[in-house]
Amino acid sequence: MKNVFFIGGTMGAGKTAVCQVLKKRLDRSVFLDGDWCWDMEPFQVTEETKALALDNVCCLLGNFIRCSAYENVIFCWVMHRQEIIDSILARLDTSGCRLNIFSLVCGEEPLRRRLEGDIRAGRRAPDIIERSLEYLTLYERLDTIKIDVSELTPEKAAELIVQMSGENLPRQFNIQ
C-alpha cells in the first residue's frame, strides 16, 4: 500500500524541513512542496493563479501516486482550510493508498522567533509574521492530526509523523 502524506501548517511552522527529513528517512520517497507549484515573481494571489497552483499540485501528486517507483508520497503546503485538502483529495485517485494528513501547529512566540530569523536571513519579507500568526487558529478546525512543533526539531517532528502514521511503514527511525 502506498503512503500519502499531507503536511500542512502556517508559514514558518517547519513543513519543508520536516518533509525533507521524511523524504530521506522513508523508503522510496518523493516530496512535493506546494509552494513550488506557483513560485513566481512577483507573487500574485488571484483566482487564476490559485487555480493554476491547485492544478499543478494535483497533476504532480497524481503522477507520483501512479508511479510504481514511489512508496511514500510526501506533500506539504499551507492548507489552512479544509476545503483545500478536500479539493486536492477529490481530484486524486487514492484507492490503494494510506492517507496520513497532519497539521504542524506552533505557539505564537516560537513562530515569531522562527520567522524573525528568516527575515534577518533575507528568506522572508517582514509582512510574513502577521499573516502567519493570523493563520494559526485556522488549523484547530481541520480534520487533521495536529503536531505541536513549538519546541521540536524537524527530525523529532518527522519521527512523530511516522509513529502516528500506522503500521508497517518502512522507516529508518529509532522511535521510542
C-alpha angles and dihedrals in degrees: 000000000000117000118222117193123196111190114187132176143134121284109288096022091116102254097145094045092050092047092050088056091048091050092055096044103042119075119254096359137170126190130206122185108202090217089068088064092068107022099150140149117255094027108229126187107200132140088259096051092044090053090047092051092048091049091050093048093049093045093052096041091049091051092049092048092051094047112098091206090075127068096171123044113192121193130176132183137141091268094174096161127058091228090063092056092042092048092053093046092048090059096050132077100230097165106132091026132110107222117215111185119185139169120206108217128188141186118256097248097048089046092049091050092051093048093045088054090051091049092051089049091051094244096116140028119246093248090069094083098065093039092051094046090052090057095051098088093046092074092063089071097052126104092236138110107261122218118188104220096177092117102015129107116228088252093056092045089051090050090053092049091053091045092051095043099080143255130327095018108156109239147158095211130117098219115189 
